[in-house]
Amino acid sequence: MSKILIIAEHLNGKLNASTAKCVTAAKAIGGSIEILVLAADPTGVAAEAAKLDAVSKVVTVADPAFAVATAAAYAPTVIAAAAAYTHVLGPSTTFGKDLMPRVAALLGEAQVSDIMTVRDAYTFERPIYAGNAIITVKADPARKVVGTVRTASFAAAGASGSANVETATLPVSVPKHTRFVELKAGAQDRPDLQTAGRVVSGGRALGSGEAFDIIYKLADKLGAAVGASRAAVDAGYVPSDLQVGQTGKIIAPEMYVAIGISGAIQHLTGIKDAGTIIAINKDGEAPIFEIADFGLVGDLFKIVPELTEAL
Ligand code: FAD
């Protein structure tokens, strides 16, 4: 039977929803599911993790070096904890993409990245070629599976569980050669792009950072997060953490509004799992309309303020 360990992602004492999505992927694998929380003070995060459905145990390791999640500090402890498990999973977020390859490499295993479907405990589907094709990957059942879970492909597990929380002391010295210096993040007065139920994105057509104001206004009316195409990011209209797509964020909101975005494949791969897609573009032949559920053909500078006003 599989024994699955999920590495909890958390920030400022709160468990990230990505962990609950890993639990859903783990349920599809089948077997026992445990969560490892590494933190300076794991109490609050562990209590949240213990509530996730199907989790049998939460293991915590406290160390001041875990105050901020750095892969260098986390990895040796994860490896020591991983010994007793058949699968070690993390989310395919910035956190997991940083940590899990290091864990896999130190364990001498090949990582299964970006799991979007679990066929069985050792068979997974994942996207390749910017989401243009899906590959089925078979892991060796005789070896440990180290994997990252594409959070956009799994719903979050419910929170009606009550797992035991155990404090572990592992015979590992936490490396001190990597130190956290500073986190630079944009002001978080809007919903988080990666977890928001609604997202409004703007593209190159906006033409300037100032013009993006109409995107922010519509997003605020909808209670939505703001995203952008790479062209808009490269042109400096918005910061890079708003980029949606292959080299940006992979998201799965219930509603995605693409404004002045042509619909290049590298952008579409980021919204493959979105629910309702609405496109506003002056070119009726733009590829975005091929995947949009609703389309408005016209000038965004006229339509978007009207829409915001009407809302
Ligand atoms: P454009 O393609 O220039 O489209 C602008 C659209 O706005 C057009 O359809 C136009 O008709 C419309 N428009 C213009 N004026 C108006 C108006 N007044 N009203 C309404 N509509 C208007 N792109 C991403 O987005 N995310 C990624 O992660 C990403 N990764 C990439 C990775 C690689 C390796 C490569 C090669 C490319 C990547 N790209 C990515 C870039 C991608 O190929 C496109 O260049 C980019 O998505 C285009 O952005 P856009 O749609 O904003 O701009």
mmCIF file of C-alpha atoms and ligand atoms in Angstrom:
data_model
loop_
_atom_site.group_PDB
_atom_site.id
_atom_site.type_symbol
_atom_site.label_atom_id
_atom_site.label_comp_id
_atom_site.label_asym_id
_atom_site.label_seq_id
_atom_site.Cartn_x
_atom_site.Cartn_y
_atom_site.Cartn_z
ATOM 1 C CA MET A 1 0.000 0.000 0.000
ATOM 2 C CA SER A 2 1.249 3.484 -0.797
ATOM 3 C CA LYS A 3 2.456 5.684 2.030
ATOM 4 C CA ILE A 4 2.342 9.286 0.889
ATOM 5 C CA LEU A 5 4.099 12.292 2.433
ATOM 6 C CA ILE A 6 3.036 15.787 1.365
ATOM 7 C CA ILE A 7 5.287 18.750 2.123
ATOM 8 C CA ALA A 8 3.088 21.592 3.382
ATOM 9 C CA GLU A 9 3.361 24.974 1.695
ATOM 10 C CA HIS A 10 2.628 27.871 4.026
ATOM 11 C CA LEU A 11 3.287 31.567 4.446
ATOM 12 C CA ASN A 12 2.851 33.864 7.438
ATOM 13 C CA GLY A 13 1.410 31.060 9.558
ATOM 14 C CA LYS A 14 -1.276 30.094 7.034
ATOM 15 C CA LEU A 15 -1.449 26.862 5.076
ATOM 16 C CA ASN A 16 -1.514 27.464 1.312
ATOM 17 C CA ALA A 17 -4.467 25.940 -0.585
ATOM 18 C CA SER A 18 -1.917 24.104 -2.748
ATOM 19 C CA THR A 19 -1.441 21.586 0.075
ATOM 20 C CA ALA A 20 -5.155 20.666 0.076
ATOM 21 C CA LYS A 21 -4.886 20.107 -3.694
ATOM 22 C CA CYS A 22 -1.919 17.786 -3.198
ATOM 23 C CA VAL A 23 -4.106 15.841 -0.757
ATOM 24 C CA THR A 24 -6.702 15.318 -3.508
ATOM 25 C CA ALA A 25 -3.987 14.016 -5.841
ATOM 26 C CA ALA A 26 -2.743 11.761 -3.029
ATOM 27 C CA LYS A 27 -6.277 10.401 -2.508
ATOM 28 C CA ALA A 28 -6.282 9.375 -6.179
ATOM 29 C CA ILE A 29 -2.976 7.531 -5.618
ATOM 30 C CA GLY A 30 -4.534 5.740 -2.646
ATOM 31 C CA GLY A 31 -2.954 4.688 0.648
ATOM 32 C CA SER A 32 -2.124 6.605 3.802
ATOM 33 C CA ILE A 33 -1.586 10.353 3.547
ATOM 34 C CA GLU A 34 0.611 12.310 5.949
ATOM 35 C CA ILE A 35 1.682 15.942 5.866
ATOM 36 C CA LEU A 36 5.073 17.311 6.893
ATOM 37 C CA VAL A 37 5.075 20.864 8.241
ATOM 38 C CA LEU A 38 8.459 22.552 8.565
ATOM 39 C CA ALA A 39 8.255 25.944 10.260
ATOM 40 C CA ALA A 40 9.769 28.082 12.991
ATOM 41 C CA ASP A 41 6.482 27.572 14.843
ATOM 42 C CA PRO A 42 4.382 24.926 13.071
ATOM 43 C CA THR A 43 1.422 24.981 15.492
ATOM 44 C CA GLY A 44 -1.142 26.962 13.461
ATOM 45 C CA VAL A 45 -0.241 25.470 10.084
ATOM 46 C CA ALA A 46 -0.244 21.940 11.519
ATOM 47 C CA ALA A 47 -3.720 22.507 12.989
ATOM 48 C CA GLU A 48 -5.007 23.572 9.555
ATOM 49 C CA ALA A 49 -3.292 20.617 7.855
ATOM 50 C CA ALA A 50 -4.776 18.189 10.404
ATOM 51 C CA LYS A 51 -8.274 19.191 9.322
ATOM 52 C CA LEU A 52 -7.780 18.155 5.692
ATOM 53 C CA ASP A 53 -9.905 15.141 4.740
ATOM 54 C CA ALA A 54 -8.135 11.784 4.412
ATOM 55 C CA VAL A 55 -4.959 12.949 6.168
ATOM 56 C CA SER A 56 -3.999 10.391 8.811
ATOM 57 C CA LYS A 57 -1.155 12.258 10.484
ATOM 58 C CA VAL A 58 0.632 15.608 10.489
ATOM 59 C CA VAL A 59 4.314 15.571 11.392
ATOM 60 C CA THR A 60 5.960 18.829 12.439
ATOM 61 C CA VAL A 61 9.594 19.824 12.691
ATOM 62 C CA ALA A 62 10.326 23.211 14.257
ATOM 63 C CA ASP A 63 13.506 25.131 13.538
ATOM 64 C CA PRO A 64 14.192 28.879 13.325
ATOM 65 C CA ALA A 65 15.774 28.219 9.904
ATOM 66 C CA PHE A 66 12.321 27.239 8.599
ATOM 67 C CA ALA A 67 10.881 30.711 9.296
ATOM 68 C CA VAL A 68 10.972 31.231 5.531
ATOM 69 C CA ALA A 69 10.755 28.298 3.149
ATOM 70 C CA THR A 70 14.079 27.970 1.393
ATOM 71 C CA ALA A 71 14.818 24.755 -0.494
ATOM 72 C CA ALA A 72 18.347 24.567 0.907
ATOM 73 C CA ALA A 73 17.117 24.602 4.504
ATOM 74 C CA TYR A 74 14.112 22.326 3.937
ATOM 75 C CA ALA A 75 15.618 19.605 1.742
ATOM 76 C CA PRO A 76 17.784 17.610 4.212
ATOM 77 C CA THR A 77 14.889 17.350 6.671
ATOM 78 C CA VAL A 78 12.458 16.344 3.918
ATOM 79 C CA ILE A 79 14.897 13.647 2.789
ATOM 80 C CA ALA A 80 15.296 12.286 6.319
ATOM 81 C CA ALA A 81 11.513 12.241 6.761
ATOM 82 C CA ALA A 82 10.955 10.681 3.331
ATOM 83 C CA ALA A 83 12.659 7.395 4.184
ATOM 84 C CA ALA A 84 9.465 5.704 5.365
ATOM 85 C CA TYR A 85 7.265 6.732 2.408
ATOM 86 C CA THR A 86 6.590 5.416 -1.086
ATOM 87 C CA HIS A 87 5.595 8.857 -2.451
ATOM 88 C CA VAL A 88 6.759 12.378 -1.573
ATOM 89 C CA LEU A 89 4.622 15.117 -3.065
ATOM 90 C CA GLY A 90 4.765 18.896 -3.220
ATOM 91 C CA PRO A 91 2.734 21.416 -5.166
ATOM 92 C CA SER A 92 3.824 22.593 -8.601
ATOM 93 C CA THR A 93 4.026 26.179 -7.319
ATOM 94 C CA THR A 94 7.099 28.374 -6.939
ATOM 95 C CA PHE A 95 7.628 26.705 -3.540
ATOM 96 C CA GLY A 96 7.390 23.133 -4.855
ATOM 97 C CA LYS A 97 9.279 23.826 -8.069
ATOM 98 C CA ASP A 98 12.138 25.116 -5.924
ATOM 99 C CA LEU A 99 12.126 22.398 -3.276
ATOM 100 C CA MET A 100 11.096 19.119 -4.916
ATOM 101 C CA PRO A 101 13.787 18.841 -7.638
ATOM 102 C CA ARG A 102 16.400 19.288 -4.901
ATOM 103 C CA VAL A 103 14.706 16.548 -2.854
ATOM 104 C CA ALA A 104 14.527 14.248 -5.890
ATOM 105 C CA ALA A 105 18.138 14.871 -6.836
ATOM 106 C CA LEU A 106 19.431 14.270 -3.304
ATOM 107 C CA LEU A 107 17.379 11.057 -3.119
ATOM 108 C CA GLY A 108 18.719 10.001 -6.524
ATOM 109 C CA GLU A 109 15.213 9.742 -7.980
ATOM 110 C CA ALA A 110 13.764 11.104 -11.221
ATOM 111 C CA GLN A 111 10.991 13.583 -10.430
ATOM 112 C CA VAL A 112 7.509 13.284 -11.904
ATOM 113 C CA SER A 113 6.706 16.947 -12.507
ATOM 114 C CA ASP A 114 3.370 18.683 -12.936
ATOM 115 C CA ILE A 115 1.081 15.695 -12.286
ATOM 116 C CA MET A 116 -2.326 16.581 -13.738
ATOM 117 C CA THR A 117 -3.999 13.147 -13.613
ATOM 118 C CA VAL A 118 -3.319 10.106 -11.460
ATOM 119 C CA ARG A 119 -4.014 6.907 -13.444
ATOM 120 C CA ASP A 120 -2.751 4.645 -10.675
ATOM 121 C CA ALA A 121 -0.187 4.826 -7.880
ATOM 122 C CA TYR A 122 2.714 4.781 -10.352
ATOM 123 C CA THR A 123 1.152 6.115 -13.559
ATOM 124 C CA PHE A 124 0.595 9.817 -14.086
ATOM 125 C CA GLU A 125 -0.353 12.237 -16.833
ATOM 126 C CA ARG A 126 1.443 15.533 -17.241
ATOM 127 C CA PRO A 127 1.527 18.262 -19.901
ATOM 128 C CA ILE A 128 4.435 18.667 -22.318
ATOM 129 C CA TYR A 129 5.172 21.090 -25.187
ATOM 130 C CA ALA A 130 3.498 23.990 -23.347
ATOM 131 C CA GLY A 131 0.369 21.936 -22.774
ATOM 132 C CA ASN A 132 -0.005 20.986 -26.437
ATOM 133 C CA ALA A 133 0.360 17.308 -25.597
ATOM 134 C CA ILE A 134 -0.224 15.150 -22.550
ATOM 135 C CA ILE A 135 2.320 12.470 -21.730
ATOM 136 C CA THR A 136 1.679 9.398 -19.582
ATOM 137 C CA VAL A 137 4.588 8.743 -17.240
ATOM 138 C CA LYS A 138 5.183 5.400 -15.507
ATOM 139 C CA ALA A 139 7.286 5.478 -12.364
ATOM 140 C CA ASP A 140 9.130 2.403 -11.121
ATOM 141 C CA PRO A 141 7.114 0.848 -8.236
ATOM 142 C CA ALA A 142 10.373 -0.378 -6.721
ATOM 143 C CA ARG A 143 11.525 3.218 -6.195
ATOM 144 C CA LYS A 144 10.303 6.253 -4.315
ATOM 145 C CA VAL A 145 8.077 8.609 -6.310
ATOM 146 C CA VAL A 146 8.972 12.280 -5.896
ATOM 147 C CA GLY A 147 6.363 14.401 -7.628
ATOM 148 C CA THR A 148 4.940 17.876 -8.023
ATOM 149 C CA VAL A 149 1.184 18.273 -8.342
ATOM 150 C CA ARG A 150 -0.294 20.745 -10.825
ATOM 151 C CA THR A 151 -2.603 22.590 -8.455
ATOM 152 C CA ALA A 152 -4.866 23.853 -11.247
ATOM 153 C CA SER A 153 -5.818 20.238 -12.043
ATOM 154 C CA PHE A 154 -7.087 19.194 -8.598
ATOM 155 C CA ALA A 155 -9.809 20.586 -6.343
ATOM 156 C CA ALA A 156 -8.849 21.279 -2.746
ATOM 157 C CA ALA A 157 -9.609 18.482 -0.269
ATOM 158 C CA GLY A 158 -12.304 19.283 2.284
ATOM 159 C CA ALA A 159 -11.490 20.354 5.823
ATOM 160 C CA SER A 160 -13.584 18.093 8.039
ATOM 161 C CA GLY A 161 -10.794 15.795 9.214
ATOM 162 C CA SER A 162 -9.032 15.576 12.560
ATOM 163 C CA ALA A 163 -5.618 13.975 12.119
ATOM 164 C CA ASN A 164 -3.105 13.603 14.930
ATOM 165 C CA VAL A 165 -0.259 16.093 15.044
ATOM 166 C CA GLU A 166 3.143 14.703 16.031
ATOM 167 C CA THR A 167 6.336 16.579 16.732
ATOM 168 C CA ALA A 168 9.381 14.943 15.192
ATOM 169 C CA THR A 169 13.045 15.428 15.850
ATOM 170 C CA LEU A 170 15.082 14.210 12.929
ATOM 171 C CA PRO A 171 18.824 13.576 13.087
ATOM 172 C CA VAL A 172 19.556 16.311 10.578
ATOM 173 C CA SER A 173 21.540 19.491 10.967
ATOM 174 C CA VAL A 174 19.776 22.232 9.067
ATOM 175 C CA PRO A 175 22.230 23.870 6.647
ATOM 176 C CA LYS A 176 23.175 27.410 7.540
ATOM 177 C CA HIS A 177 25.003 28.244 4.305
ATOM 178 C CA THR A 178 21.847 29.664 2.738
ATOM 179 C CA ARG A 179 20.224 32.517 4.586
ATOM 180 C CA PHE A 180 16.989 34.303 3.871
ATOM 181 C CA VAL A 181 17.656 37.992 3.280
ATOM 182 C CA GLU A 182 14.467 39.596 1.994
ATOM 183 C CA LEU A 183 11.188 38.880 0.250
ATOM 184 C CA LYS A 184 10.089 41.455 -2.292
ATOM 185 C CA ALA A 185 6.441 41.021 -3.169
ATOM 186 C CA GLY A 186 3.845 43.316 -4.662
ATOM 187 C CA ALA A 187 1.210 44.799 -2.349
ATOM 188 C CA GLN A 188 -1.388 42.131 -1.662
ATOM 189 C CA ASP A 189 -4.574 44.178 -1.495
ATOM 190 C CA ARG A 190 -6.215 42.078 -4.218
ATOM 191 C CA PRO A 191 -7.053 38.370 -4.380
ATOM 192 C CA ASP A 192 -4.077 36.114 -5.026
ATOM 193 C CA LEU A 193 -3.747 35.334 -8.741
ATOM 194 C CA GLN A 194 -2.944 31.675 -8.213
ATOM 195 C CA THR A 195 -5.954 30.889 -6.022
ATOM 196 C CA ALA A 196 -8.577 33.496 -7.047
ATOM 197 C CA GLY A 197 -11.969 32.304 -8.279
ATOM 198 C CA ARG A 198 -12.085 35.142 -10.813
ATOM 199 C CA VAL A 199 -9.240 36.661 -12.818
ATOM 200 C CA VAL A 200 -9.210 39.638 -15.186
ATOM 201 C CA SER A 201 -6.124 39.787 -17.422
ATOM 202 C CA GLY A 202 -4.849 42.466 -19.758
ATOM 203 C CA GLY A 203 -2.548 42.177 -22.751
ATOM 204 C CA ARG A 204 -0.293 44.217 -24.975
ATOM 205 C CA ALA A 205 -3.309 46.117 -26.300
ATOM 206 C CA LEU A 206 -3.487 48.157 -23.087
ATOM 207 C CA GLY A 207 -0.415 50.043 -24.297
ATOM 208 C CA SER A 208 0.783 51.392 -20.926
ATOM 209 C CA GLY A 209 0.867 50.806 -17.197
ATOM 210 C CA GLU A 210 -1.549 53.698 -16.681
ATOM 211 C CA ALA A 211 -4.063 52.192 -19.077
ATOM 212 C CA PHE A 212 -4.039 49.018 -16.978
ATOM 213 C CA ASP A 213 -6.078 51.026 -14.516
ATOM 214 C CA ILE A 214 -9.239 50.003 -16.381
ATOM 215 C CA ILE A 215 -8.305 46.339 -15.834
ATOM 216 C CA TYR A 216 -7.851 46.960 -12.092
ATOM 217 C CA LYS A 217 -11.182 48.785 -11.902
ATOM 218 C CA LEU A 218 -13.074 45.945 -13.590
ATOM 219 C CA ALA A 219 -11.258 43.389 -11.410
ATOM 220 C CA ASP A 220 -12.230 45.306 -8.269
ATOM 221 C CA LYS A 221 -15.878 45.328 -9.343
ATOM 222 C CA LEU A 222 -15.725 41.560 -9.830
ATOM 223 C CA GLY A 223 -13.648 40.843 -6.723
ATOM 224 C CA ALA A 224 -11.120 39.356 -9.120
ATOM 225 C CA ALA A 225 -7.341 39.003 -9.180
ATOM 226 C CA VAL A 226 -5.441 40.737 -11.986
ATOM 227 C CA GLY A 227 -3.294 38.864 -14.501
ATOM 228 C CA ALA A 228 -1.457 39.760 -17.678
ATOM 229 C CA SER A 229 0.041 38.339 -20.832
ATOM 230 C CA ARG A 230 3.785 38.107 -21.175
ATOM 231 C CA ALA A 231 3.738 40.894 -23.753
ATOM 232 C CA ALA A 232 2.178 43.212 -21.167
ATOM 233 C CA VAL A 233 4.753 42.156 -18.571
ATOM 234 C CA ASP A 234 7.695 42.474 -20.975
ATOM 235 C CA ALA A 235 6.515 45.954 -21.933
ATOM 236 C CA GLY A 236 6.645 46.896 -18.241
ATOM 237 C CA TYR A 237 2.921 47.638 -17.860
ATOM 238 C CA VAL A 238 2.653 45.332 -14.825
ATOM 239 C CA PRO A 239 5.053 43.330 -12.611
ATOM 240 C CA SER A 240 6.121 39.866 -13.713
ATOM 241 C CA ASP A 241 4.288 38.068 -10.888
ATOM 242 C CA LEU A 242 1.047 38.831 -12.750
ATOM 243 C CA GLN A 243 2.069 36.851 -15.832
ATOM 244 C CA VAL A 244 -0.263 34.031 -16.792
ATOM 245 C CA GLY A 245 0.955 31.221 -19.028
ATOM 246 C CA GLN A 246 3.684 28.748 -19.747
ATOM 247 C CA THR A 247 6.411 30.858 -18.170
ATOM 248 C CA GLY A 248 4.055 32.563 -15.742
ATOM 249 C CA LYS A 249 1.335 31.248 -13.464
ATOM 250 C CA ILE A 250 -0.829 28.237 -14.306
ATOM 251 C CA ILE A 251 -4.257 29.083 -12.936
ATOM 252 C CA ALA A 252 -7.732 27.553 -12.788
ATOM 253 C CA PRO A 253 -10.226 30.282 -11.833
ATOM 254 C CA GLU A 254 -13.956 29.732 -12.282
ATOM 255 C CA MET A 255 -14.012 32.801 -14.534
ATOM 256 C CA TYR A 256 -11.201 34.227 -16.682
ATOM 257 C CA VAL A 257 -11.562 37.495 -18.578
ATOM 258 C CA ALA A 258 -8.900 38.042 -21.272
ATOM 259 C CA ILE A 259 -8.788 41.649 -22.435
ATOM 260 C CA GLY A 260 -6.675 42.671 -25.419
ATOM 261 C CA ILE A 261 -4.937 39.289 -25.371
ATOM 262 C CA SER A 262 -4.541 37.442 -28.675
ATOM 263 C CA GLY A 263 -4.545 33.913 -27.211
ATOM 264 C CA ALA A 264 -1.053 32.626 -28.018
ATOM 265 C CA ILE A 265 -0.585 28.968 -27.073
ATOM 266 C CA GLN A 266 1.904 29.929 -24.339
ATOM 267 C CA HIS A 267 -0.804 32.088 -22.739
ATOM 268 C CA LEU A 268 -3.571 29.516 -23.163
ATOM 269 C CA THR A 269 -1.550 26.814 -21.442
ATOM 270 C CA GLY A 270 -1.872 28.873 -18.255
ATOM 271 C CA ILE A 271 -5.692 28.868 -18.357
ATOM 272 C CA LYS A 272 -6.357 25.349 -19.648
ATOM 273 C CA ASP A 273 -8.280 24.438 -16.516
ATOM 274 C CA ALA A 274 -10.194 27.724 -16.189
ATOM 275 C CA GLY A 275 -13.997 27.500 -16.027
ATOM 276 C CA THR A 276 -15.767 30.173 -18.079
ATOM 277 C CA ILE A 277 -13.467 32.151 -20.390
ATOM 278 C CA ILE A 278 -14.564 35.583 -21.616
ATOM 279 C CA ALA A 279 -12.557 37.390 -24.294
ATOM 280 C CA ILE A 280 -12.639 41.027 -25.311
ATOM 281 C CA ASN A 281 -10.686 41.733 -28.482
ATOM 282 C CA LYS A 282 -11.136 44.053 -31.456
ATOM 283 C CA ASP A 283 -10.045 41.312 -33.880
ATOM 284 C CA GLY A 284 -12.864 38.802 -34.382
ATOM 285 C CA GLU A 285 -10.301 36.327 -35.785
ATOM 286 C CA ALA A 286 -8.074 36.384 -32.683
ATOM 287 C CA PRO A 287 -7.260 32.806 -31.519
ATOM 288 C CA ILE A 288 -8.560 33.575 -28.019
ATOM 289 C CA PHE A 289 -12.102 33.342 -29.428
ATOM 290 C CA GLU A 290 -11.501 29.671 -30.328
ATOM 291 C CA ILE A 291 -11.427 28.768 -26.631
ATOM 292 C CA ALA A 292 -13.628 31.538 -25.212
ATOM 293 C CA ASP A 293 -17.113 30.693 -23.908
ATOM 294 C CA PHE A 294 -18.175 34.312 -24.425
ATOM 295 C CA GLY A 295 -16.584 36.817 -26.764
ATOM 296 C CA LEU A 296 -16.981 40.546 -27.246
ATOM 297 C CA VAL A 297 -15.522 41.943 -30.457
ATOM 298 C CA GLY A 298 -14.692 45.609 -30.084
ATOM 299 C CA ASP A 299 -12.427 48.256 -28.644
ATOM 300 C CA LEU A 300 -11.492 47.415 -25.071
ATOM 301 C CA PHE A 301 -11.133 51.109 -24.197
ATOM 302 C CA LYS A 302 -14.855 51.493 -24.910
ATOM 303 C CA ILE A 303 -16.172 48.102 -23.735
ATOM 304 C CA VAL A 304 -14.304 47.705 -20.434
ATOM 305 C CA PRO A 305 -15.325 51.052 -18.855
ATOM 306 C CA GLU A 306 -18.924 50.432 -19.999
ATOM 307 C CA LEU A 307 -18.855 46.960 -18.468
ATOM 308 C CA THR A 308 -17.399 48.293 -15.209
ATOM 309 C CA GLU A 309 -20.029 51.030 -15.129
ATOM 310 C CA ALA A 310 -22.856 48.547 -15.774
ATOM 311 C CA LEU A 311 -21.590 46.245 -12.998
HETATM 312 P P1 FAD B 1 -0.578 40.290 -28.794
HETATM 313 O O1 FAD B 1 -0.344 38.943 -29.326
HETATM 314 O O2 FAD B 1 0.119 41.432 -29.439
HETATM 315 O O3 FAD B 1 -2.139 40.526 -28.819
HETATM 316 C C1 FAD B 1 -2.754 41.740 -28.526
HETATM 317 C C2 FAD B 1 -4.221 41.563 -28.866
HETATM 318 O O4 FAD B 1 -4.918 42.741 -28.501
HETATM 319 C C3 FAD B 1 -4.499 41.319 -30.346
HETATM 320 O O5 FAD B 1 -5.278 40.147 -30.484
HETATM 321 C C4 FAD B 1 -5.284 42.552 -30.784
HETATM 322 O O6 FAD B 1 -6.290 42.242 -31.728
HETATM 323 C C5 FAD B 1 -5.917 43.018 -29.498
HETATM 324 N N1 FAD B 1 -6.154 44.458 -29.453
HETATM 325 C C6 FAD B 1 -5.344 45.471 -29.841
HETATM 326 N N2 FAD B 1 -5.921 46.659 -29.592
HETATM 327 C C7 FAD B 1 -7.123 46.406 -29.026
HETATM 328 C C8 FAD B 1 -8.180 47.212 -28.525
HETATM 329 N N3 FAD B 1 -8.096 48.550 -28.543
HETATM 330 N N4 FAD B 1 -9.281 46.595 -28.035
HETATM 331 C C9 FAD B 1 -9.391 45.240 -27.997
HETATM 332 N N5 FAD B 1 -8.406 44.431 -28.454
HETATM 333 C C10 FAD B 1 -7.291 44.995 -28.934
HETATM 334 N N6 FAD B 1 2.828 34.685 -23.266
HETATM 335 C C11 FAD B 1 2.060 34.722 -22.166
HETATM 336 O O7 FAD B 1 1.043 35.442 -22.112
HETATM 337 N N7 FAD B 1 2.408 33.980 -21.059
HETATM 338 C C12 FAD B 1 3.481 33.184 -21.043
HETATM 339 O O8 FAD B 1 3.748 32.552 -20.006
HETATM 340 C C13 FAD B 1 4.303 33.116 -22.196
HETATM 341 N N8 FAD B 1 5.382 32.316 -22.242
HETATM 342 C C14 FAD B 1 6.103 32.233 -23.396
HETATM 343 C C15 FAD B 1 7.165 31.319 -23.469
HETATM 344 C C16 FAD B 1 7.897 31.206 -24.638
HETATM 345 C C17 FAD B 1 9.039 30.230 -24.699
HETATM 346 C C18 FAD B 1 7.558 32.005 -25.763
HETATM 347 C C19 FAD B 1 8.325 31.877 -27.041
HETATM 348 C C20 FAD B 1 6.522 32.900 -25.699
HETATM 349 C C21 FAD B 1 5.782 33.039 -24.512
HETATM 350 N N9 FAD B 1 4.720 33.925 -24.410
HETATM 351 C C22 FAD B 1 3.935 33.924 -23.304
HETATM 352 C C23 FAD B 1 4.459 34.954 -25.452
HETATM 353 C C24 FAD B 1 3.313 34.603 -26.391
HETATM 354 O O9 FAD B 1 3.821 33.852 -27.470
HETATM 355 C C25 FAD B 1 2.673 35.895 -26.944
HETATM 356 O O10 FAD B 1 3.671 36.678 -27.569
HETATM 357 C C26 FAD B 1 1.989 36.747 -25.897
HETATM 358 O O11 FAD B 1 1.109 35.957 -25.125
HETATM 359 C C27 FAD B 1 1.203 37.854 -26.612
HETATM 360 O O12 FAD B 1 0.640 38.704 -25.663
HETATM 361 P P2 FAD B 1 -0.670 39.520 -26.003
HETATM 362 O O13 FAD B 1 -1.757 38.595 -26.379
HETATM 363 O O14 FAD B 1 -0.884 40.489 -24.903
HETATM 364 O O15 FAD B 1 -0.189 40.409 -27.264
#
